[in-house]
Amino acid sequence: MLKIVVCVSGGGTNLQAIMDAIDCGKITNTQILAVISNNPGVKALERAEKYGVPGICMSPKEYASRAEFNEAFTNKMCELSPDLVVLAGFLVKIPEQMVSKFSGRIVNIHPALIPSFCGVGYYGLKVHEKALERGVKVTGATVHFVNEGMDEGPIIAQKAVEVLDGDTPEILQRRVMEQAEWILLPQAIDDIANGRIKLVGNHVRRA
Ligand code: GAR
């Protein structure tokens, strides 16, 4: 059984997609130990409560420094001791000490086709604003393992989504979620839970 902790920051629609996929058997062999949010009072925490998994709030604002938050966050994760950490719309940089303690065991969903529209400053709606500003005709989503870089870890899966005339950032965000994110992330978790993918150096291979 793959034990996961899901980290969130806001709406939690990707968290919902994971919980729904577990319920309907699209993700097997997987159990959610807890949901961690860096923001209090978000919809994602409501979703966790409704589903019956512990929701934990850890905000960097509650700590005297980022270093103290990083240590507390890493300690909490070690205490929970998941097999896999899933960043499902988590907009906080993962501390280096957590990356090394959970090496090859943290995955992230990003709402663009990496290496486009990623890295520092590219998160949430901003990603879609930048894609529309640039005038790309195709965007999408990427699931990848997390390393020390920002959106730089080995890519697990990607799915392209069309950009249409008249799209606003909100419309495009919704299409990318519906057509890519809510499908890719549950699939990747199921693949990991069932030993279908493995990391070979910096590349992900199907086992
Ligand atoms: C999602 O689009 C996710 O890909 C993005 O934040 C949104 C969260 O939505 N993540 C990033 O931008 C990470 N760089 P959700 O809370 O409804 O799942």
JSON list of C-alpha atoms and ligand atoms in Angstrom, two decimals:
[
{"chain": "A", "resi": 1, "resn": "MET", "atom": "CA", "xyz": [0.00, 0.00, 0.00]},
{"chain": "A", "resi": 2, "resn": "LEU", "atom": "CA", "xyz": [1.48, 3.36, -1.09]},
{"chain": "A", "resi": 3, "resn": "LYS", "atom": "CA", "xyz": [1.02, 5.86, 1.73]},
{"chain": "A", "resi": 4, "resn": "ILE", "atom": "CA", "xyz": [0.84, 9.43, 0.48]},
{"chain": "A", "resi": 5, "resn": "VAL", "atom": "CA", "xyz": [0.72, 12.93, 1.94]},
{"chain": "A", "resi": 6, "resn": "VAL", "atom": "CA", "xyz": [-0.90, 15.51, -0.34]},
{"chain": "A", "resi": 7, "resn": "CYS", "atom": "CA", "xyz": [0.29, 19.14, -0.06]},
{"chain": "A", "resi": 8, "resn": "VAL", "atom": "CA", "xyz": [-2.09, 21.91, -1.15]},
{"chain": "A", "resi": 9, "resn": "SER", "atom": "CA", "xyz": [-2.44, 25.69, -1.07]},
{"chain": "A", "resi": 10, "resn": "GLY", "atom": "CA", "xyz": [-5.92, 26.59, -2.26]},
{"chain": "A", "resi": 11, "resn": "GLY", "atom": "CA", "xyz": [-8.92, 25.14, -4.04]},
{"chain": "A", "resi": 12, "resn": "GLY", "atom": "CA", "xyz": [-7.78, 21.55, -3.94]},
{"chain": "A", "resi": 13, "resn": "THR", "atom": "CA", "xyz": [-9.37, 20.36, -7.18]},
{"chain": "A", "resi": 14, "resn": "ASN", "atom": "CA", "xyz": [-6.35, 18.14, -7.83]},
{"chain": "A", "resi": 15, "resn": "LEU", "atom": "CA", "xyz": [-6.68, 16.73, -4.31]},
{"chain": "A", "resi": 16, "resn": "GLN", "atom": "CA", "xyz": [-10.36, 16.05, -5.11]},
{"chain": "A", "resi": 17, "resn": "ALA", "atom": "CA", "xyz": [-9.35, 14.28, -8.33]},
{"chain": "A", "resi": 18, "resn": "ILE", "atom": "CA", "xyz": [-7.01, 12.04, -6.32]},
{"chain": "A", "resi": 19, "resn": "MET", "atom": "CA", "xyz": [-9.66, 11.23, -3.69]},
{"chain": "A", "resi": 20, "resn": "ASP", "atom": "CA", "xyz": [-12.28, 10.53, -6.39]},
{"chain": "A", "resi": 21, "resn": "ALA", "atom": "CA", "xyz": [-9.83, 8.30, -8.29]},
{"chain": "A", "resi": 22, "resn": "ILE", "atom": "CA", "xyz": [-9.13, 6.29, -5.13]},
{"chain": "A", "resi": 23, "resn": "ASP", "atom": "CA", "xyz": [-12.87, 5.93, -4.51]},
{"chain": "A", "resi": 24, "resn": "CYS", "atom": "CA", "xyz": [-13.65, 4.72, -8.02]},
{"chain": "A", "resi": 25, "resn": "GLY", "atom": "CA", "xyz": [-10.62, 2.44, -8.30]},
{"chain": "A", "resi": 26, "resn": "LYS", "atom": "CA", "xyz": [-8.64, 4.43, -10.85]},
{"chain": "A", "resi": 27, "resn": "ILE", "atom": "CA", "xyz": [-5.94, 4.70, -8.21]},
{"chain": "A", "resi": 28, "resn": "THR", "atom": "CA", "xyz": [-5.36, 1.41, -6.41]},
{"chain": "A", "resi": 29, "resn": "ASN", "atom": "CA", "xyz": [-3.06, 0.30, -3.62]},
{"chain": "A", "resi": 30, "resn": "THR", "atom": "CA", "xyz": [-2.91, 3.86, -2.21]},
{"chain": "A", "resi": 31, "resn": "GLN", "atom": "CA", "xyz": [-3.89, 5.51, 1.05]},
{"chain": "A", "resi": 32, "resn": "ILE", "atom": "CA", "xyz": [-3.87, 9.23, 1.91]},
{"chain": "A", "resi": 33, "resn": "LEU", "atom": "CA", "xyz": [-2.24, 9.69, 5.34]},
{"chain": "A", "resi": 34, "resn": "ALA", "atom": "CA", "xyz": [-2.81, 13.44, 5.59]},
{"chain": "A", "resi": 35, "resn": "VAL", "atom": "CA", "xyz": [-3.27, 16.68, 3.68]},
{"chain": "A", "resi": 36, "resn": "ILE", "atom": "CA", "xyz": [-0.95, 19.61, 4.47]},
{"chain": "A", "resi": 37, "resn": "SER", "atom": "CA", "xyz": [-1.87, 23.17, 3.51]},
{"chain": "A", "resi": 38, "resn": "ASN", "atom": "CA", "xyz": [0.31, 26.25, 3.88]},
{"chain": "A", "resi": 39, "resn": "ASN", "atom": "CA", "xyz": [-2.83, 28.42, 3.95]},
{"chain": "A", "resi": 40, "resn": "PRO", "atom": "CA", "xyz": [-5.50, 28.27, 6.63]},
{"chain": "A", "resi": 41, "resn": "GLY", "atom": "CA", "xyz": [-9.20, 28.09, 5.76]},
{"chain": "A", "resi": 42, "resn": "VAL", "atom": "CA", "xyz": [-8.81, 26.93, 2.18]},
{"chain": "A", "resi": 43, "resn": "LYS", "atom": "CA", "xyz": [-11.31, 24.76, 0.29]},
{"chain": "A", "resi": 44, "resn": "ALA", "atom": "CA", "xyz": [-8.70, 21.99, 0.02]},
{"chain": "A", "resi": 45, "resn": "LEU", "atom": "CA", "xyz": [-8.76, 21.54, 3.81]},
{"chain": "A", "resi": 46, "resn": "GLU", "atom": "CA", "xyz": [-12.57, 21.33, 3.72]},
{"chain": "A", "resi": 47, "resn": "ARG", "atom": "CA", "xyz": [-12.28, 18.62, 1.06]},
{"chain": "A", "resi": 48, "resn": "ALA", "atom": "CA", "xyz": [-9.83, 16.68, 3.27]},
{"chain": "A", "resi": 49, "resn": "GLU", "atom": "CA", "xyz": [-12.15, 16.90, 6.25]},
{"chain": "A", "resi": 50, "resn": "LYS", "atom": "CA", "xyz": [-15.14, 15.78, 4.20]},
{"chain": "A", "resi": 51, "resn": "TYR", "atom": "CA", "xyz": [-13.13, 12.83, 2.92]},
{"chain": "A", "resi": 52, "resn": "GLY", "atom": "CA", "xyz": [-12.08, 11.94, 6.48]},
{"chain": "A", "resi": 53, "resn": "VAL", "atom": "CA", "xyz": [-8.32, 12.46, 6.28]},
{"chain": "A", "resi": 54, "resn": "PRO", "atom": "CA", "xyz": [-6.41, 14.69, 8.72]},
{"chain": "A", "resi": 55, "resn": "GLY", "atom": "CA", "xyz": [-5.88, 18.23, 7.42]},
{"chain": "A", "resi": 56, "resn": "ILE", "atom": "CA", "xyz": [-2.82, 20.00, 8.79]},
{"chain": "A", "resi": 57, "resn": "CYS", "atom": "CA", "xyz": [-2.09, 23.69, 8.31]},
{"chain": "A", "resi": 58, "resn": "MET", "atom": "CA", "xyz": [1.55, 24.82, 8.39]},
{"chain": "A", "resi": 59, "resn": "SER", "atom": "CA", "xyz": [2.04, 28.39, 7.24]},
{"chain": "A", "resi": 60, "resn": "PRO", "atom": "CA", "xyz": [5.49, 29.95, 6.81]},
{"chain": "A", "resi": 61, "resn": "LYS", "atom": "CA", "xyz": [3.92, 33.09, 8.32]},
{"chain": "A", "resi": 62, "resn": "GLU", "atom": "CA", "xyz": [3.69, 31.35, 11.69]},
{"chain": "A", "resi": 63, "resn": "TYR", "atom": "CA", "xyz": [7.47, 30.97, 11.88]},
{"chain": "A", "resi": 64, "resn": "ALA", "atom": "CA", "xyz": [10.15, 33.54, 12.70]},
{"chain": "A", "resi": 65, "resn": "SER", "atom": "CA", "xyz": [12.10, 32.65, 9.55]},
{"chain": "A", "resi": 66, "resn": "ARG", "atom": "CA", "xyz": [11.85, 30.52, 6.42]},
{"chain": "A", "resi": 67, "resn": "ALA", "atom": "CA", "xyz": [14.60, 28.30, 7.84]},
{"chain": "A", "resi": 68, "resn": "GLU", "atom": "CA", "xyz": [12.45, 27.54, 10.89]},
{"chain": "A", "resi": 69, "resn": "PHE", "atom": "CA", "xyz": [9.43, 26.77, 8.72]},
{"chain": "A", "resi": 70, "resn": "ASN", "atom": "CA", "xyz": [11.56, 24.53, 6.50]},
{"chain": "A", "resi": 71, "resn": "GLU", "atom": "CA", "xyz": [12.77, 22.57, 9.51]},
{"chain": "A", "resi": 72, "resn": "ALA", "atom": "CA", "xyz": [9.29, 22.22, 11.03]},
{"chain": "A", "resi": 73, "resn": "PHE", "atom": "CA", "xyz": [7.76, 21.23, 7.68]},
{"chain": "A", "resi": 74, "resn": "THR", "atom": "CA", "xyz": [10.46, 18.63, 7.04]},
{"chain": "A", "resi": 75, "resn": "ASN", "atom": "CA", "xyz": [10.13, 17.26, 10.58]},
{"chain": "A", "resi": 76, "resn": "LYS", "atom": "CA", "xyz": [6.35, 16.96, 10.17]},
{"chain": "A", "resi": 77, "resn": "MET", "atom": "CA", "xyz": [6.81, 15.09, 6.91]},
{"chain": "A", "resi": 78, "resn": "CYS", "atom": "CA", "xyz": [9.34, 12.73, 8.51]},
{"chain": "A", "resi": 79, "resn": "GLU", "atom": "CA", "xyz": [6.91, 12.13, 11.39]},
{"chain": "A", "resi": 80, "resn": "LEU", "atom": "CA", "xyz": [4.12, 11.25, 8.91]},
{"chain": "A", "resi": 81, "resn": "SER", "atom": "CA", "xyz": [6.65, 9.16, 6.98]},
{"chain": "A", "resi": 82, "resn": "PRO", "atom": "CA", "xyz": [4.80, 8.80, 3.65]},
{"chain": "A", "resi": 83, "resn": "ASP", "atom": "CA", "xyz": [6.09, 6.66, 0.77]},
{"chain": "A", "resi": 84, "resn": "LEU", "atom": "CA", "xyz": [5.23, 9.51, -1.59]},
{"chain": "A", "resi": 85, "resn": "VAL", "atom": "CA", "xyz": [4.66, 13.26, -1.17]},
{"chain": "A", "resi": 86, "resn": "VAL", "atom": "CA", "xyz": [2.22, 14.65, -3.74]},
{"chain": "A", "resi": 87, "resn": "LEU", "atom": "CA", "xyz": [2.33, 18.39, -4.46]},
{"chain": "A", "resi": 88, "resn": "ALA", "atom": "CA", "xyz": [-1.18, 19.05, -5.75]},
{"chain": "A", "resi": 89, "resn": "GLY", "atom": "CA", "xyz": [-1.20, 22.80, -6.24]},
{"chain": "A", "resi": 90, "resn": "PHE", "atom": "CA", "xyz": [1.29, 23.47, -3.44]},
{"chain": "A", "resi": 91, "resn": "LEU", "atom": "CA", "xyz": [2.78, 26.88, -4.01]},
{"chain": "A", "resi": 92, "resn": "VAL", "atom": "CA", "xyz": [5.65, 26.78, -1.50]},
{"chain": "A", "resi": 93, "resn": "LYS", "atom": "CA", "xyz": [9.19, 25.81, -2.47]},
{"chain": "A", "resi": 94, "resn": "ILE", "atom": "CA", "xyz": [10.09, 22.43, -1.01]},
{"chain": "A", "resi": 95, "resn": "PRO", "atom": "CA", "xyz": [12.99, 22.76, 1.46]},
{"chain": "A", "resi": 96, "resn": "GLU", "atom": "CA", "xyz": [16.25, 21.23, 0.26]},
{"chain": "A", "resi": 97, "resn": "GLN", "atom": "CA", "xyz": [16.47, 19.05, 3.35]},
{"chain": "A", "resi": 98, "resn": "MET", "atom": "CA", "xyz": [13.06, 17.56, 2.50]},
{"chain": "A", "resi": 99, "resn": "VAL", "atom": "CA", "xyz": [14.09, 16.94, -1.11]},
{"chain": "A", "resi": 100, "resn": "SER", "atom": "CA", "xyz": [17.13, 15.01, 0.05]},
{"chain": "A", "resi": 101, "resn": "LYS", "atom": "CA", "xyz": [15.24, 13.05, 2.75]},
{"chain": "A", "resi": 102, "resn": "PHE", "atom": "CA", "xyz": [12.49, 12.14, 0.24]},
{"chain": "A", "resi": 103, "resn": "SER", "atom": "CA", "xyz": [14.66, 11.85, -2.84]},
{"chain": "A", "resi": 104, "resn": "GLY", "atom": "CA", "xyz": [12.70, 10.36, -5.76]},
{"chain": "A", "resi": 105, "resn": "ARG", "atom": "CA", "xyz": [9.58, 10.30, -3.59]},
{"chain": "A", "resi": 106, "resn": "ILE", "atom": "CA", "xyz": [8.06, 13.74, -4.23]},
{"chain": "A", "resi": 107, "resn": "VAL", "atom": "CA", "xyz": [5.88, 14.47, -7.29]},
{"chain": "A", "resi": 108, "resn": "ASN", "atom": "CA", "xyz": [4.43, 17.77, -8.49]},
{"chain": "A", "resi": 109, "resn": "ILE", "atom": "CA", "xyz": [1.77, 18.80, -10.98]},
{"chain": "A", "resi": 110, "resn": "HIS", "atom": "CA", "xyz": [2.56, 21.91, -13.03]},
{"chain": "A", "resi": 111, "resn": "PRO", "atom": "CA", "xyz": [-0.05, 23.56, -15.30]},
{"chain": "A", "resi": 112, "resn": "ALA", "atom": "CA", "xyz": [2.13, 23.90, -18.42]},
{"chain": "A", "resi": 113, "resn": "LEU", "atom": "CA", "xyz": [4.31, 21.81, -20.69]},
{"chain": "A", "resi": 114, "resn": "ILE", "atom": "CA", "xyz": [7.67, 22.01, -18.90]},
{"chain": "A", "resi": 115, "resn": "PRO", "atom": "CA", "xyz": [10.17, 23.51, -19.81]},
{"chain": "A", "resi": 116, "resn": "SER", "atom": "CA", "xyz": [7.73, 26.21, -21.00]},
{"chain": "A", "resi": 117, "resn": "PHE", "atom": "CA", "xyz": [6.14, 28.58, -18.48]},
{"chain": "A", "resi": 118, "resn": "CYS", "atom": "CA", "xyz": [7.77, 27.14, -15.38]},
{"chain": "A", "resi": 119, "resn": "GLY", "atom": "CA", "xyz": [10.27, 28.07, -12.70]},
{"chain": "A", "resi": 120, "resn": "VAL", "atom": "CA", "xyz": [10.28, 30.96, -10.25]},
{"chain": "A", "resi": 121, "resn": "GLY", "atom": "CA", "xyz": [7.14, 33.12, -10.49]},
{"chain": "A", "resi": 122, "resn": "TYR", "atom": "CA", "xyz": [5.17, 30.61, -12.59]},
{"chain": "A", "resi": 123, "resn": "TYR", "atom": "CA", "xyz": [2.38, 29.23, -10.46]},
{"chain": "A", "resi": 124, "resn": "GLY", "atom": "CA", "xyz": [-1.40, 28.94, -10.57]},
{"chain": "A", "resi": 125, "resn": "LEU", "atom": "CA", "xyz": [-3.23, 31.42, -12.78]},
{"chain": "A", "resi": 126, "resn": "LYS", "atom": "CA", "xyz": [0.00, 33.30, -13.58]},
{"chain": "A", "resi": 127, "resn": "VAL", "atom": "CA", "xyz": [1.14, 30.38, -15.74]},
{"chain": "A", "resi": 128, "resn": "HIS", "atom": "CA", "xyz": [-1.93, 30.71, -17.95]},
{"chain": "A", "resi": 129, "resn": "GLU", "atom": "CA", "xyz": [-1.63, 34.52, -18.09]},
{"chain": "A", "resi": 130, "resn": "LYS", "atom": "CA", "xyz": [1.93, 34.13, -19.41]},
{"chain": "A", "resi": 131, "resn": "ALA", "atom": "CA", "xyz": [0.91, 31.46, -21.92]},
{"chain": "A", "resi": 132, "resn": "LEU", "atom": "CA", "xyz": [-1.85, 33.72, -23.29]},
{"chain": "A", "resi": 133, "resn": "GLU", "atom": "CA", "xyz": [0.49, 36.74, -23.36]},
{"chain": "A", "resi": 134, "resn": "ARG", "atom": "CA", "xyz": [2.98, 34.72, -25.42]},
{"chain": "A", "resi": 135, "resn": "GLY", "atom": "CA", "xyz": [0.24, 33.57, -27.77]},
{"chain": "A", "resi": 136, "resn": "VAL", "atom": "CA", "xyz": [0.98, 29.85, -27.66]},
{"chain": "A", "resi": 137, "resn": "LYS", "atom": "CA", "xyz": [-1.59, 27.66, -29.41]},
{"chain": "A", "resi": 138, "resn": "VAL", "atom": "CA", "xyz": [-0.91, 24.61, -27.26]},
{"chain": "A", "resi": 139, "resn": "THR", "atom": "CA", "xyz": [-0.23, 24.35, -23.55]},
{"chain": "A", "resi": 140, "resn": "GLY", "atom": "CA", "xyz": [-0.90, 21.54, -21.09]},
{"chain": "A", "resi": 141, "resn": "ALA", "atom": "CA", "xyz": [0.25, 20.02, -17.83]},
{"chain": "A", "resi": 142, "resn": "THR", "atom": "CA", "xyz": [3.26, 18.10, -16.53]},
{"chain": "A", "resi": 143, "resn": "VAL", "atom": "CA", "xyz": [3.74, 15.67, -13.64]},
{"chain": "A", "resi": 144, "resn": "HIS", "atom": "CA", "xyz": [7.33, 15.40, -12.54]},
{"chain": "A", "resi": 145, "resn": "PHE", "atom": "CA", "xyz": [9.54, 14.26, -9.70]},
{"chain": "A", "resi": 146, "resn": "VAL", "atom": "CA", "xyz": [10.82, 17.09, -7.53]},
{"chain": "A", "resi": 147, "resn": "ASN", "atom": "CA", "xyz": [14.54, 17.83, -7.20]},
{"chain": "A", "resi": 148, "resn": "GLU", "atom": "CA", "xyz": [16.42, 20.84, -5.79]},
{"chain": "A", "resi": 149, "resn": "GLY", "atom": "CA", "xyz": [15.52, 23.00, -8.81]},
{"chain": "A", "resi": 150, "resn": "MET", "atom": "CA", "xyz": [12.19, 24.72, -9.46]},
{"chain": "A", "resi": 151, "resn": "ASP", "atom": "CA", "xyz": [10.11, 22.54, -11.86]},
{"chain": "A", "resi": 152, "resn": "GLU", "atom": "CA", "xyz": [13.33, 20.84, -13.02]},
{"chain": "A", "resi": 153, "resn": "GLY", "atom": "CA", "xyz": [12.96, 17.24, -11.87]},
{"chain": "A", "resi": 154, "resn": "PRO", "atom": "CA", "xyz": [12.50, 14.17, -14.11]},
{"chain": "A", "resi": 155, "resn": "ILE", "atom": "CA", "xyz": [9.26, 14.29, -16.11]},
{"chain": "A", "resi": 156, "resn": "ILE", "atom": "CA", "xyz": [6.75, 11.49, -15.49]},
{"chain": "A", "resi": 157, "resn": "ALA", "atom": "CA", "xyz": [3.93, 12.49, -17.85]},
{"chain": "A", "resi": 158, "resn": "GLN", "atom": "CA", "xyz": [2.69, 15.39, -19.98]},
{"chain": "A", "resi": 159, "resn": "LYS", "atom": "CA", "xyz": [-0.54, 16.13, -21.80]},
{"chain": "A", "resi": 160, "resn": "ALA", "atom": "CA", "xyz": [-1.15, 18.87, -24.36]},
{"chain": "A", "resi": 161, "resn": "VAL", "atom": "CA", "xyz": [-4.23, 21.08, -24.31]},
{"chain": "A", "resi": 162, "resn": "GLU", "atom": "CA", "xyz": [-5.36, 23.46, -27.04]},
{"chain": "A", "resi": 163, "resn": "VAL", "atom": "CA", "xyz": [-5.48, 27.21, -26.46]},
{"chain": "A", "resi": 164, "resn": "LEU", "atom": "CA", "xyz": [-8.58, 28.68, -28.12]},
{"chain": "A", "resi": 165, "resn": "ASP", "atom": "CA", "xyz": [-9.42, 32.16, -29.38]},
{"chain": "A", "resi": 166, "resn": "GLY", "atom": "CA", "xyz": [-11.10, 34.19, -26.66]},
{"chain": "A", "resi": 167, "resn": "ASP", "atom": "CA", "xyz": [-9.55, 32.24, -23.78]},
{"chain": "A", "resi": 168, "resn": "THR", "atom": "CA", "xyz": [-9.12, 34.11, -20.53]},
{"chain": "A", "resi": 169, "resn": "PRO", "atom": "CA", "xyz": [-6.58, 32.82, -17.96]},
{"chain": "A", "resi": 170, "resn": "GLU", "atom": "CA", "xyz": [-9.49, 31.39, -15.95]},
{"chain": "A", "resi": 171, "resn": "ILE", "atom": "CA", "xyz": [-11.05, 29.59, -18.93]},
{"chain": "A", "resi": 172, "resn": "LEU", "atom": "CA", "xyz": [-7.69, 28.18, -19.98]},
{"chain": "A", "resi": 173, "resn": "GLN", "atom": "CA", "xyz": [-6.86, 27.10, -16.42]},
{"chain": "A", "resi": 174, "resn": "ARG", "atom": "CA", "xyz": [-10.15, 25.19, -16.19]},
{"chain": "A", "resi": 175, "resn": "ARG", "atom": "CA", "xyz": [-9.57, 23.46, -19.56]},
{"chain": "A", "resi": 176, "resn": "VAL", "atom": "CA", "xyz": [-6.02, 22.45, -18.56]},
{"chain": "A", "resi": 177, "resn": "MET", "atom": "CA", "xyz": [-7.34, 21.06, -15.29]},
{"chain": "A", "resi": 178, "resn": "GLU", "atom": "CA", "xyz": [-10.21, 19.14, -16.92]},
{"chain": "A", "resi": 179, "resn": "GLN", "atom": "CA", "xyz": [-8.30, 17.80, -19.91]},
{"chain": "A", "resi": 180, "resn": "ALA", "atom": "CA", "xyz": [-4.89, 17.24, -18.33]},
{"chain": "A", "resi": 181, "resn": "GLU", "atom": "CA", "xyz": [-4.24, 17.77, -14.61]},
{"chain": "A", "resi": 182, "resn": "TRP", "atom": "CA", "xyz": [-7.12, 15.79, -13.11]},
{"chain": "A", "resi": 183, "resn": "ILE", "atom": "CA", "xyz": [-6.21, 12.85, -15.37]},
{"chain": "A", "resi": 184, "resn": "LEU", "atom": "CA", "xyz": [-2.40, 12.94, -15.28]},
{"chain": "A", "resi": 185, "resn": "LEU", "atom": "CA", "xyz": [-1.83, 13.24, -11.53]},
{"chain": "A", "resi": 186, "resn": "PRO", "atom": "CA", "xyz": [-4.08, 10.33, -10.48]},
{"chain": "A", "resi": 187, "resn": "GLN", "atom": "CA", "xyz": [-2.57, 8.22, -13.29]},
{"chain": "A", "resi": 188, "resn": "ALA", "atom": "CA", "xyz": [0.97, 8.97, -12.11]},
{"chain": "A", "resi": 189, "resn": "ILE", "atom": "CA", "xyz": [0.11, 8.06, -8.52]},
{"chain": "A", "resi": 190, "resn": "ASP", "atom": "CA", "xyz": [-1.47, 4.80, -9.66]},
{"chain": "A", "resi": 191, "resn": "ASP", "atom": "CA", "xyz": [1.60, 4.04, -11.80]},
{"chain": "A", "resi": 192, "resn": "ILE", "atom": "CA", "xyz": [3.92, 4.63, -8.84]},
{"chain": "A", "resi": 193, "resn": "ALA", "atom": "CA", "xyz": [1.68, 2.67, -6.44]},
{"chain": "A", "resi": 194, "resn": "ASN", "atom": "CA", "xyz": [1.73, -0.29, -8.79]},
{"chain": "A", "resi": 195, "resn": "GLY", "atom": "CA", "xyz": [5.42, -0.20, -9.68]},
{"chain": "A", "resi": 196, "resn": "ARG", "atom": "CA", "xyz": [4.89, 0.74, -13.33]},
{"chain": "A", "resi": 197, "resn": "ILE", "atom": "CA", "xyz": [7.46, 3.54, -13.42]},
{"chain": "A", "resi": 198, "resn": "LYS", "atom": "CA", "xyz": [11.03, 3.80, -12.25]},
{"chain": "A", "resi": 199, "resn": "LEU", "atom": "CA", "xyz": [13.66, 6.50, -12.12]},
{"chain": "A", "resi": 200, "resn": "VAL", "atom": "CA", "xyz": [16.79, 5.82, -14.15]},
{"chain": "A", "resi": 201, "resn": "GLY", "atom": "CA", "xyz": [19.20, 8.67, -13.47]},
{"chain": "A", "resi": 202, "resn": "ASN", "atom": "CA", "xyz": [17.34, 11.81, -14.49]},
{"chain": "A", "resi": 203, "resn": "HIS", "atom": "CA", "xyz": [14.79, 9.95, -16.62]},
{"chain": "A", "resi": 204, "resn": "VAL", "atom": "CA", "xyz": [11.54, 8.19, -15.88]},
{"chain": "A", "resi": 205, "resn": "ARG", "atom": "CA", "xyz": [11.04, 4.83, -17.57]},
{"chain": "A", "resi": 206, "resn": "ARG", "atom": "CA", "xyz": [8.02, 2.54, -17.76]},
{"chain": "A", "resi": 207, "resn": "ALA", "atom": "CA", "xyz": [8.85, -0.65, -15.85]},
{"chain": "B", "resi": 1, "resn": "GAR", "atom": "C1", "xyz": [-3.21, 23.76, -10.33]},
{"chain": "B", "resi": 1, "resn": "GAR", "atom": "O1", "xyz": [-3.46, 24.27, -11.62]},
{"chain": "B", "resi": 1, "resn": "GAR", "atom": "C2", "xyz": [-1.78, 23.29, -10.23]},
{"chain": "B", "resi": 1, "resn": "GAR", "atom": "O2", "xyz": [-1.30, 22.71, -11.41]},
{"chain": "B", "resi": 1, "resn": "GAR", "atom": "C3", "xyz": [-1.06, 24.58, -9.93]},
{"chain": "B", "resi": 1, "resn": "GAR", "atom": "O3", "xyz": [-1.90, 25.24, -9.03]},
{"chain": "B", "resi": 1, "resn": "GAR", "atom": "C4", "xyz": [-3.27, 24.88, -9.29]},
{"chain": "B", "resi": 1, "resn": "GAR", "atom": "C5", "xyz": [-3.92, 24.43, -8.00]},
{"chain": "B", "resi": 1, "resn": "GAR", "atom": "O4", "xyz": [-5.28, 24.14, -8.18]},
{"chain": "B", "resi": 1, "resn": "GAR", "atom": "N1", "xyz": [0.26, 24.34, -9.45]},
{"chain": "B", "resi": 1, "resn": "GAR", "atom": "C6", "xyz": [1.29, 25.14, -9.74]},
{"chain": "B", "resi": 1, "resn": "GAR", "atom": "O5", "xyz": [1.19, 26.15, -10.39]},
{"chain": "B", "resi": 1, "resn": "GAR", "atom": "C7", "xyz": [2.63, 24.64, -9.20]},
{"chain": "B", "resi": 1, "resn": "GAR", "atom": "N2", "xyz": [3.69, 25.37, -9.79]},
{"chain": "B", "resi": 1, "resn": "GAR", "atom": "P1", "xyz": [-6.07, 23.20, -7.17]},
{"chain": "B", "resi": 1, "resn": "GAR", "atom": "O6", "xyz": [-5.78, 23.71, -5.76]},
{"chain": "B", "resi": 1, "resn": "GAR", "atom": "O7", "xyz": [-7.51, 23.41, -7.54]},
{"chain": "B", "resi": 1, "resn": "GAR", "atom": "O8", "xyz": [-5.61, 21.79, -7.36]}
]
